Each structure stands twice: as C-alpha cells, then as structure tokens.
Short mmCIF file of C-alpha atoms and ligand atoms in Angstrom, two decimals:
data_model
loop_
_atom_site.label_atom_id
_atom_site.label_comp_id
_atom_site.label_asym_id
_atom_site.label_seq_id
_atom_site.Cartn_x
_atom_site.Cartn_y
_atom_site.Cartn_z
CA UNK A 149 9.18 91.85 -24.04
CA UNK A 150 9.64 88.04 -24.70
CA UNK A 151 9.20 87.36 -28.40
CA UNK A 152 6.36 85.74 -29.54
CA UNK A 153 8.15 83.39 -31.64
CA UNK A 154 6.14 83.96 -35.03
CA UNK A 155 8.24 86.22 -37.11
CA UNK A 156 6.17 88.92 -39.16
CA UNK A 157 7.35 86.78 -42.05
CA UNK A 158 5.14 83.54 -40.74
CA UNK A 159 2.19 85.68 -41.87
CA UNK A 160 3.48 85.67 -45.82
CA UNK A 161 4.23 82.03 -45.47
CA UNK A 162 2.06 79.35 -46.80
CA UNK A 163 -0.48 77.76 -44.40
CA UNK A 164 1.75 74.75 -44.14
CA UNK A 165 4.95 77.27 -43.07
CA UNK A 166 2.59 78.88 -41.17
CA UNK A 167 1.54 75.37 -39.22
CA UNK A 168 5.18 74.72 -38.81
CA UNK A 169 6.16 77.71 -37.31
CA UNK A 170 2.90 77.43 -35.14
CA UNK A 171 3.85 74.25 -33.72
CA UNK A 172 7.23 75.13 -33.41
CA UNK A 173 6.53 78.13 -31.11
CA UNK A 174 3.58 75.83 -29.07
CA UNK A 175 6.60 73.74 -28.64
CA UNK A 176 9.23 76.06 -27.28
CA UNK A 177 6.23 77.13 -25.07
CA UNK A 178 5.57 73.83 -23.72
CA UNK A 179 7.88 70.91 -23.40
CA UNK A 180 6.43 68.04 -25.20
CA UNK A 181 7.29 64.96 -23.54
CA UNK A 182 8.89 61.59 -25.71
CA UNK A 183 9.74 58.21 -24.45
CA UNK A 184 11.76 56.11 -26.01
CA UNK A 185 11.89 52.12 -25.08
CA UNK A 186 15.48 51.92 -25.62
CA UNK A 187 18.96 54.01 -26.31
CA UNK A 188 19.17 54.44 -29.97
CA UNK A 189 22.51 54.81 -30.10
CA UNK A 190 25.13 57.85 -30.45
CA UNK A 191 24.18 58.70 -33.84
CA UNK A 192 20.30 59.05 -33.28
CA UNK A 193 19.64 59.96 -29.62
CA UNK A 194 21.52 63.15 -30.45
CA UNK A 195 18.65 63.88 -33.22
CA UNK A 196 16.01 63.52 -30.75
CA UNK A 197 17.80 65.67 -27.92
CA UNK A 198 18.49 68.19 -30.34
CA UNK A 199 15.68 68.71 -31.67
CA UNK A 200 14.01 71.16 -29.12
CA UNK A 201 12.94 71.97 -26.12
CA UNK A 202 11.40 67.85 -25.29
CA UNK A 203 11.68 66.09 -22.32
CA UNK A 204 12.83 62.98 -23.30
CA UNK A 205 12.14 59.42 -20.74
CA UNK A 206 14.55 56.57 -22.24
CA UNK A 207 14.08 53.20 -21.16
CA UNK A 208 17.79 52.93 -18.90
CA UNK A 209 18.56 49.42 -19.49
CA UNK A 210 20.31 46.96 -22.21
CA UNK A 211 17.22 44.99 -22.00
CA UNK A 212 13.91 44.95 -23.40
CA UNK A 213 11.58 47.71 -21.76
CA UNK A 214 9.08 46.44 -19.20
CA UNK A 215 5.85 46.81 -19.86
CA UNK A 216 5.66 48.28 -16.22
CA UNK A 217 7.98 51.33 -16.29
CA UNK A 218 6.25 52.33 -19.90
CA UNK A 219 3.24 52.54 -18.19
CA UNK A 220 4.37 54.45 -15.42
CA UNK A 221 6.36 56.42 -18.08
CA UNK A 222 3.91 57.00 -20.15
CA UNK A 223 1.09 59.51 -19.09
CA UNK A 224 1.39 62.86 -20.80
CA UNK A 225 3.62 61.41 -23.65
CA UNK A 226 3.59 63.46 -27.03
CA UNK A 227 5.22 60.99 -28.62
CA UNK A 228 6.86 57.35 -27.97
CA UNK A 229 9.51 54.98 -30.11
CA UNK A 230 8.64 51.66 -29.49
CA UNK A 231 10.60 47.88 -30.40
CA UNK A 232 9.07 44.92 -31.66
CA UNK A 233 8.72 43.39 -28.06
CA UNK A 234 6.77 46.79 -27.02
CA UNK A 235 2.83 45.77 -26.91
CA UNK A 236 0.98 48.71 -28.16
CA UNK A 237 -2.56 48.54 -27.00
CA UNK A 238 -5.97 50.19 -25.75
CA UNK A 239 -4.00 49.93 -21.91
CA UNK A 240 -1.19 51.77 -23.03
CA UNK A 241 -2.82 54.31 -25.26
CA UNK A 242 -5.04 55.05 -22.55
CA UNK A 243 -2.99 55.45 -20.34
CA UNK A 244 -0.47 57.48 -22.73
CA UNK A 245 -3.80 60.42 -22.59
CA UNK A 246 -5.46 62.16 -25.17
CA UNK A 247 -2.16 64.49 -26.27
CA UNK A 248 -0.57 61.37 -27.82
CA UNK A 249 0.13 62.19 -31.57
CA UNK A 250 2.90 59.16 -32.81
CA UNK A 251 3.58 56.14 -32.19
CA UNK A 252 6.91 55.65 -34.40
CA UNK A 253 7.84 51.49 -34.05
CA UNK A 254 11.40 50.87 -35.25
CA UNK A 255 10.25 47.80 -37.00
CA UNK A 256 8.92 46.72 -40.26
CA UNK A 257 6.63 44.79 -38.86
CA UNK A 258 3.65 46.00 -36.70
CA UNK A 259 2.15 42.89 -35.43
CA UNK A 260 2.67 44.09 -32.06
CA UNK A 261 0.44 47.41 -32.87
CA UNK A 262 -3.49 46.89 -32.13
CA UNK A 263 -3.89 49.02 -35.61
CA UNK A 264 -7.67 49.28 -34.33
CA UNK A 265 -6.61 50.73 -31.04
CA UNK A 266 -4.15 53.12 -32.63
CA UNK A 267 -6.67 54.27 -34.90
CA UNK A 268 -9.41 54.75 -32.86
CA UNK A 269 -7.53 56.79 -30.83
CA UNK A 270 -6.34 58.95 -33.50
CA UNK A 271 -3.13 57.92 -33.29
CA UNK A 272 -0.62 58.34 -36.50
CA UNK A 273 1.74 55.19 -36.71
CA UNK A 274 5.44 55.33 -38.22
CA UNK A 275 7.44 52.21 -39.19
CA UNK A 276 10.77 51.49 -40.54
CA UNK A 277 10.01 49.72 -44.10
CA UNK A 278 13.00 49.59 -46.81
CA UNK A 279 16.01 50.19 -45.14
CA UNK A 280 16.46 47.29 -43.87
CA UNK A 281 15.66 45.47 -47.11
CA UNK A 282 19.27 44.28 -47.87
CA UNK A 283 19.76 42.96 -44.68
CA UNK A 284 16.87 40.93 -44.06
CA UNK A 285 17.12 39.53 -48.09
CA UNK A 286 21.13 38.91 -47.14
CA UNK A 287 19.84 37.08 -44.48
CA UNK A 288 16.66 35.08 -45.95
CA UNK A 289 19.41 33.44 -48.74
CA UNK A 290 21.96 32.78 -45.75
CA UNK A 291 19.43 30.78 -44.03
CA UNK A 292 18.27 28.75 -47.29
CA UNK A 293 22.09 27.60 -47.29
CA UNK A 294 22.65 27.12 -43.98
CA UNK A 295 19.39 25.33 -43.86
CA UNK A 296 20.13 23.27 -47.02
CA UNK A 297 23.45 22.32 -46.10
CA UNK A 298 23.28 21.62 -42.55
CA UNK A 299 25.24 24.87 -41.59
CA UNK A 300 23.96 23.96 -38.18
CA UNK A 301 24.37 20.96 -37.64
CA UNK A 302 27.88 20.49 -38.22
CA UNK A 303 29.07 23.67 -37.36
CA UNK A 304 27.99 22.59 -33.40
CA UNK A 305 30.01 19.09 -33.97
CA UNK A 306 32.91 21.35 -34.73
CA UNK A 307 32.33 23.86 -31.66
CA UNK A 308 32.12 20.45 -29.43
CA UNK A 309 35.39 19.31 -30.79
CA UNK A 310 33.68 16.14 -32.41
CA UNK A 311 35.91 17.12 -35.81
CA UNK A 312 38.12 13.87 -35.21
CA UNK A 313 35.02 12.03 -35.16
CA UNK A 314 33.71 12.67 -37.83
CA UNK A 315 36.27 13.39 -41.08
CA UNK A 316 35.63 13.55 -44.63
CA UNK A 317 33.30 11.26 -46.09
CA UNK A 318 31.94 11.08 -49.69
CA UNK A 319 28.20 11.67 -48.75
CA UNK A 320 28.16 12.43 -45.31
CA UNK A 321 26.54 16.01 -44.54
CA UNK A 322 25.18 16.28 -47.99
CA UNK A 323 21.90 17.88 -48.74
CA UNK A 324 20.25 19.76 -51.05
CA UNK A 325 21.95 22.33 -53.63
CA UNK A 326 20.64 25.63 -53.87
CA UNK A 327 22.10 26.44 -57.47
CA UNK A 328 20.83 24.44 -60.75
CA UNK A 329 23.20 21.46 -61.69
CA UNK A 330 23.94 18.94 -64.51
CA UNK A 331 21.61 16.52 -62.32
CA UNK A 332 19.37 19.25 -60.91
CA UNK A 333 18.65 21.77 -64.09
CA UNK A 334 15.59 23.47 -62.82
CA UNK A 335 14.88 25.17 -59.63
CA UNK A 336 11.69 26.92 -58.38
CA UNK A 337 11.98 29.20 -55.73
CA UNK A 338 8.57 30.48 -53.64
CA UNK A 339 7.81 33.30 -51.90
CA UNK A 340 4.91 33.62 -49.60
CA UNK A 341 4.23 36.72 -49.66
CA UNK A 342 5.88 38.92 -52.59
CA UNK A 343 6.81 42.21 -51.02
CA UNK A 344 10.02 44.39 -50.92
CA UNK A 345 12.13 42.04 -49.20
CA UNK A 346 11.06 38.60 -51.46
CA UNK A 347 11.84 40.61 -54.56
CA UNK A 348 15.57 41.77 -53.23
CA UNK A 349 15.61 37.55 -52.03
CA UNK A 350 14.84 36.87 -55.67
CA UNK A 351 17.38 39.34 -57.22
CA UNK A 352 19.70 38.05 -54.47
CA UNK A 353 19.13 34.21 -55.87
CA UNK A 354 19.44 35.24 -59.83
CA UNK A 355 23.05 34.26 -59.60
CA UNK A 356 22.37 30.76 -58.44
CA UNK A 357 20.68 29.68 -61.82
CA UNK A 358 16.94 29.83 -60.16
CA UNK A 359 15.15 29.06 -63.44
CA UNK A 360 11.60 29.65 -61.81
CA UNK A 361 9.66 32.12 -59.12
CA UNK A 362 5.72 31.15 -57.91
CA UNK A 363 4.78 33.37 -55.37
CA UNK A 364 1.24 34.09 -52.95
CA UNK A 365 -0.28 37.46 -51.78
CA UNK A 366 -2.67 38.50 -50.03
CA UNK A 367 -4.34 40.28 -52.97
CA UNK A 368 -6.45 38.31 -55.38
CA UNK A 369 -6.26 41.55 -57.96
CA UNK A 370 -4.43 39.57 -60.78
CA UNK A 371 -3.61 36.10 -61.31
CA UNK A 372 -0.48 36.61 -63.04
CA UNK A 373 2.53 38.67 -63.20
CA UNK A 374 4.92 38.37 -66.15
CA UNK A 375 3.30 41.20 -67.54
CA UNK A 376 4.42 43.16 -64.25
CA UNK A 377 7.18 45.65 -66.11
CA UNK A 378 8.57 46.20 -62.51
CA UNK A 379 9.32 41.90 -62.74
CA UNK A 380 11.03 42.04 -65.94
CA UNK A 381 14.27 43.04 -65.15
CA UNK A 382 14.81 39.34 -63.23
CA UNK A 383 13.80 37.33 -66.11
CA UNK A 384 16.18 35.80 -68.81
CA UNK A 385 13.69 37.23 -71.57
CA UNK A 386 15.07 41.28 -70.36
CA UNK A 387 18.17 40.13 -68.43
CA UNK A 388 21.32 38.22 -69.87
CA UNK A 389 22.60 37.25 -66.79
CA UNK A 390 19.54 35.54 -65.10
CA UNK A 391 18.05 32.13 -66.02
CA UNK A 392 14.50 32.77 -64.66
CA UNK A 393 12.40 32.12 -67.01
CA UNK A 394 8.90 32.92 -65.16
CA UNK A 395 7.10 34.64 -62.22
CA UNK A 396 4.32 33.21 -61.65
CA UNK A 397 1.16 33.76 -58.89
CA UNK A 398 -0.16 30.78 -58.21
CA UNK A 399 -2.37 29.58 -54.90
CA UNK A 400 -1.22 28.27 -51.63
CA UNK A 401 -1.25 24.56 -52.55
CA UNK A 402 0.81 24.91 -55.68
CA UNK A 403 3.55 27.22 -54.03
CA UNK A 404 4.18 24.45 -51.28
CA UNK A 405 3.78 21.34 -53.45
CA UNK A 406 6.32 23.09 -56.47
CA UNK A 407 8.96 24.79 -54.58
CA UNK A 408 12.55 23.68 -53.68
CA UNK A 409 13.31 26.37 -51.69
CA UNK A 410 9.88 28.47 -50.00
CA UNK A 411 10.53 31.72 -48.28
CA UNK A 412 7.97 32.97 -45.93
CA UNK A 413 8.13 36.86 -46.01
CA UNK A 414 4.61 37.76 -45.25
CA UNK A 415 3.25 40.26 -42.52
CA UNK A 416 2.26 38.60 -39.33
CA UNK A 417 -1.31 39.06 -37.80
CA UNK A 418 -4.77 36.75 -37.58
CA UNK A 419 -4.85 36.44 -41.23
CA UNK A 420 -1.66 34.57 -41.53
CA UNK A 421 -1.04 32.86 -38.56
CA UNK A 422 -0.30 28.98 -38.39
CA UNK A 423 -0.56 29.46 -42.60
CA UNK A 424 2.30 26.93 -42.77
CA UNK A 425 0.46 23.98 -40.88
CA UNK A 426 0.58 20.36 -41.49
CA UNK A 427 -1.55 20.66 -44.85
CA UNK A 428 0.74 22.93 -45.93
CA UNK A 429 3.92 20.90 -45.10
CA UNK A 430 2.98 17.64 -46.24
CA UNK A 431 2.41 18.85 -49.67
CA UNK A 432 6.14 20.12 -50.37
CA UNK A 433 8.70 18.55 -51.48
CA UNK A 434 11.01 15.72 -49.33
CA UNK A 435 14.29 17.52 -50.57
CA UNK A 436 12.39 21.68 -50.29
CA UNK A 437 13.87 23.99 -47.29
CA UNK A 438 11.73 26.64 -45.88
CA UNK A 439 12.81 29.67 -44.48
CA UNK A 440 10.93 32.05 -42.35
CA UNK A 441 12.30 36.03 -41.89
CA UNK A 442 8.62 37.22 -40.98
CA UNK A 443 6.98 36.72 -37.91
CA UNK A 444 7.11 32.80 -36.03
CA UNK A 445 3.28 33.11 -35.98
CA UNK A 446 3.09 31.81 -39.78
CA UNK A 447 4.63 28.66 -39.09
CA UNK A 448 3.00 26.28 -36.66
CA UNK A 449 6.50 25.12 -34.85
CA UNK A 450 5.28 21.78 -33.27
CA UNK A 451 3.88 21.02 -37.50
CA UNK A 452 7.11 21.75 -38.51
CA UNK A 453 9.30 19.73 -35.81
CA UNK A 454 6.92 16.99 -37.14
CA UNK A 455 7.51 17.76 -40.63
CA UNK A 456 11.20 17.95 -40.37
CA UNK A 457 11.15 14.25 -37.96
CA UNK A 458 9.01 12.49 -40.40
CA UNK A 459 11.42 13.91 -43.44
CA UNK A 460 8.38 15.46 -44.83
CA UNK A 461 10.42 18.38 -46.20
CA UNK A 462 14.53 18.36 -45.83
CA UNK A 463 15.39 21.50 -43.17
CA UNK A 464 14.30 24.94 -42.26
CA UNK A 465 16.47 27.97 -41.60
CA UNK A 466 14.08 30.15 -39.20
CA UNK A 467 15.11 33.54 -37.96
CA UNK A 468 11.87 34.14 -35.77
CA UNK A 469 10.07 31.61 -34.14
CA UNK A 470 6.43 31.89 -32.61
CA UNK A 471 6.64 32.70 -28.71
CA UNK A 472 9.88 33.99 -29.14
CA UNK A 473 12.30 35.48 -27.64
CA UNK A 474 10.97 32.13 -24.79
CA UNK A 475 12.65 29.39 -26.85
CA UNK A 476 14.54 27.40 -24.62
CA UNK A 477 16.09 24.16 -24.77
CA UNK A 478 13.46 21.74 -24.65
CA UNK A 479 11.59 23.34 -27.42
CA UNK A 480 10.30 21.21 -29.99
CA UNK A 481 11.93 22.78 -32.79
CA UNK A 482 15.49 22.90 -31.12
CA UNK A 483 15.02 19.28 -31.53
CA UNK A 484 15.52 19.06 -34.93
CA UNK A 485 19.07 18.84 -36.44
CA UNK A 486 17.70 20.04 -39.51
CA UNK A 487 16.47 23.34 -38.27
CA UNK A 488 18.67 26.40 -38.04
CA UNK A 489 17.41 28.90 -35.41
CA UNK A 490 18.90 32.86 -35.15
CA UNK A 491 17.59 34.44 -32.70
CA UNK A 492 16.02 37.65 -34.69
CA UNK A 493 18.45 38.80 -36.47
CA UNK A 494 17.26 39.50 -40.00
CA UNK A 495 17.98 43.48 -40.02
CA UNK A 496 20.94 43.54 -37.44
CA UNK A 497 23.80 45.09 -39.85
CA UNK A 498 25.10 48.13 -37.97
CA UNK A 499 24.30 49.75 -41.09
CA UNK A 500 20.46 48.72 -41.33
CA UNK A 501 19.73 49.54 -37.62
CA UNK A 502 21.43 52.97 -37.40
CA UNK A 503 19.12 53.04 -40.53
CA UNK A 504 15.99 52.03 -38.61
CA UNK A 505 16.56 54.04 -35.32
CA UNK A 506 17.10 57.38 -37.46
CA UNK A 507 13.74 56.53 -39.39
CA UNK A 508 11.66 55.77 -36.26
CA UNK A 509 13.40 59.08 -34.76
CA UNK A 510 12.39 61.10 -37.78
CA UNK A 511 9.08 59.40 -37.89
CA UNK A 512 8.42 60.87 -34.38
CA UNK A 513 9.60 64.34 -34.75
CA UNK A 514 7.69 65.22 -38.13
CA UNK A 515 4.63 64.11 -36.62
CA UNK A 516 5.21 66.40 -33.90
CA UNK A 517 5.73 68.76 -35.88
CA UNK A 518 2.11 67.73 -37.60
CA UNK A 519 4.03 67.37 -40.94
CA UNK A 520 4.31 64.63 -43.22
CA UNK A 521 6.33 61.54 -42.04
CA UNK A 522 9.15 59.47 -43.92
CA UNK A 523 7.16 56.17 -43.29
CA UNK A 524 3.55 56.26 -41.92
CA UNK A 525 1.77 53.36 -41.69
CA UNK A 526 -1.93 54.39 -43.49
CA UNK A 527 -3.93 52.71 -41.26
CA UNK A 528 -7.12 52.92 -43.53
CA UNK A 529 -8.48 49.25 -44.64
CA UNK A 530 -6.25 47.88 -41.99
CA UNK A 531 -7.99 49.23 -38.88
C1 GLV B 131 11.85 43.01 -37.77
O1 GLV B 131 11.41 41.93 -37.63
C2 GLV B 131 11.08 44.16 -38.11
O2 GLV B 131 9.85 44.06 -38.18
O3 GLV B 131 11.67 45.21 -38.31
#
C-alpha cells in the first residue's frame, strides 16, 4: 500500500508542522510547475531542482527572456523567478491561472511589478533587498569619483591611443574633489532617498572627511534625524574617526541647492519619476555631481544632458538610465563628456548575485511551501 506521506507523528505536530508536511505530501502528489526567466547559476539551480518533485521551465538562453515564450511558458505555473527586464502584469498573471502562489523577482527593485495586479490576484511577492547592499553602495561612491574626476572621459582618450596628445598638464582634467581640503573644508553629501543602501554610501564616504549629510524621503513622519540612535554611530559627536557633524532631513529644494555630491537611491515608480527635472537641476551647485544607482525614471535624461551642456551642475556618474537597456549612440546623454554611463551594474559582484539568485530561489520555495519567506514584499499600503 503506497504511503500516505503524513507520518502518525504529523498529527502531534503543531498546525504549522502539520501545514508543512501537508503541502509537502500535496507536492510529492502533484508536480508543481516553476519557471524561471533565466539560469541561476551552478550554485542555485541545484536548490531549486533539488528541492522536490517540480517541473522546472528555464528560460534557455544568455539573453533576457522574451516576453513571448513566458507567456507560452507560463499557464499552470506554481511559482515563477523573474529579472528586472521581466514585466509582471494583469496579462501575465492571467495567463499564469489561478494556482499561481509567488512571484519571487531577483531584484531590489520592483518597478517592473504592477503591485496592484499582484495583489489583486492574491499573489505573494519576494524580492532580494540587503544583500546586495555593499555592492550597489561600492558602486554609488565609484561613480561619484569617476563622475567627479572625469574617469570617463579620459579613460576613452587613453583606449583611443590619444595619450601622446594629451600629456601632463597642471590643470587639465581637473574637477571636483570628493574629500574635504585646506581650500574645500566642508562637504555636504545628499541622499535622495535615505534607505539601506544611502546609509552604507554614507558610512562608505565617512573616510573622505564628509562633514555634512541632508537627505529626502518619502515619509513626512519627522523632520529631523540627529536624534535617530541608529544615525549616531556616523557622526563625529559618537564616532572618532568621522567628521560628520549632522544628518539632517530637509525638503527637495534644499537637498539640490546644498549638496556637492547628491545620490539618488530612491525606489522607482509614478511617485518619483522625472523627480530630478530642470527645477531640480538648476538649483544645485555648478561644481555638485549626481549619481543615480536607482531606477533612470528619476532623472529626466534630456534635463540632465542640458544641465550638464549648460554647466549647470559639473558631471553625473549614472548606472541606470531611463529606457534602458535601448541607449544607443545617439542618445542625448552619451553626448555629454561629463556623464559616466554603466550599463546596470550596481549589484554585479559574483558575490552579491549568487547572493540574490539564492534569495529569489528561497523566496519561491517557502512560499510553496505556504511558509514564511526570507524577503516578501508586504504589499499592503502599496497596492
Ligand atoms: C537592481 O537594480 C535591483 O533592483 O536589484
């Protein structure tokens, strides 16, 4: 007689054992089926293939998935891991049916989520916050450097062999220093937005002398933080090595017209998008840098190409750019000497994305398993 797969011990388990072992048996009864938009790798596909009986559908090429084959793919899926450049919609949930539990996106960011869809459909959503912290804060000071010292600019004369043309001269290539100097004692960095990754951009820029932090959120709940304990470890006051000597909320206008170096680091979505416009530009500084590791929809690109012509601000080092990954070489931006462009590359330390792919994997299987997940996105207030 085939085993029933509920031991006689289930029934002295607690009702969340007994769940488990529930779904567990449903699940050796009937394959649940997963798709995945693209190979995670030898370290994480392994987790999903081992973890039961699942019939898994992975997106075959080295490429981003077409929207096409995960729609053809997609009917009767328990479960999908999607990228960034995966739309999530009312089509594709529809399509998906009824038994979709998870959709686990191996992203911070969500922007490509319809959170109403998702939710409306009773669909749980997993993302990939903190671990890939480091890397994107590693990244966000890179780009203030590279930005500020026209990393990009000359590193392309040197790649065209224009060296010989252009040799050592006493103030050619010069821009803006990041660190405090003798004729430059202050420094006020900005963060719009003041989340995880601007606070490991701050600690990151401690060593550089910053002497002061203004930052934005979304939240209007208080007007000031150096009474956050969580903020005192950066300041001078608590911490002999740093020179910051405030952290300070303030509103939009102030952050762009005070700071020398303004890091955008806020979610993407209606609420933010275009926020750094032609207002917003022309009120910072001639000699400030901005740097966006978001999402490109914050920063109006054709404002900024002007901003950066005109000299209205000094450079920007951008690491996502609005209509991307279609940036091609007549686009305004590319334009720009001043502007350094990565293509998207914030979190892409072998470490950070093994990091991500196991999260999103582990997202998907404990919602399977209708238990609690390492990252779920609560949906409530943002639906
Ligand atoms: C990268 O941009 C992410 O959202 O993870």
């Amino acid at each position: 007689m085939p085993s029933s797969g509920l031991s006689s011990s289930s029934y002295s388990a607690s009702p969340q054992q007994r769940l488990t072992a529930v779904v567990s048996h449903l699940r050796r009864e009937r394959k649940l089926k997963v798709v995945v938009t693209r190979d995670l790798g030898p370290d994480v596909m392994p987790i999903l293939k081992q973890w039961g009986d699942i019939e898994l559908v992975t997106w075959p090429e080295d490429r981003a998935c077409e929207r096409q084959w995960l729609l053809d793919n997609i009917p009767g899926a328990s479960g999908i891991i999607v990228m960034l450049t995966d739309k999530v919609d009312d089509e594709l949930l529809e399509k998906a049916g009824r038994q979709l539990r998870i959709v686990s996106t191996m992203s911070v960011g969500y922007e490509h989520v319809d959170l109403r869809a998702i939710s409306r459909a009773g669909v749980r959503l997993g993302f990939t916050p903190d671990v890939l912290t480091d890397a994107v804060a590693d990244l966000s000071v890179m780009l203030a450097l590279m930005a500020s010292r026209n990393a990009g600019q000359t590193a392309s004369i040197v790649q065209a062999g224009n060296w010989p043309n252009s040799p050592w001269a006493p103030f050619k290539f010069c821009g803006p220093q990041l660190s405090t100097s003798q004729f430059s004692p202050t420094r006020t960095v900005g963060f719009l937005g003041f989340g995880r990754i601007a606070r490991a951009t701050l600690a990151r820029l401690i060593p550089f002398g910053i002497t002061h932090c203004i930052y934005t959120t979304r939240s209007s709940s208080s007007s000031e933080t150096d009474e956050d304990p969580t903020l005192k470890p950066y300041l001078s006051a608590t911490n002999p090595l740093s020179s910051l000597k405030s952290i300070t909320r303030v509103p939009l206008p102030t952050l762009a017209v005070e700071s020398d170096v303004l890091f955008v680091l806020a979610p993407g979505g209606p609420e933010t998008h275009h926020i750094v416009g032609e207002e917003f530009l022309k009120g910072m500084k001639k000699s400030a840098v901005l740097v966006n590791t978001a999402r490109g929809t914050l920063v109006d690109s054709e404002a900024l190409a002007r901003a950066l012509r005109e000299e209205w601000i000094w450079g920007a080092g951008l690491d996502v750019v609005e209509g991307e990954p279609k940036i091609g070489v007549d686009h305004v931006l590319l334009k720009e000497p001043r502007c350094v462009i990565l293509p998207h590359i914030a979190s892409a330390t072998f470490e950070t994305r093994r990091g991500m792919a196991t999260l999103a994997a582990k997202n998907l299987l404990a919602a399977l398993d209708g238990g609690d997940m390492p990252s779920e996105l609560d949906l409530k207030g943002r639906a």
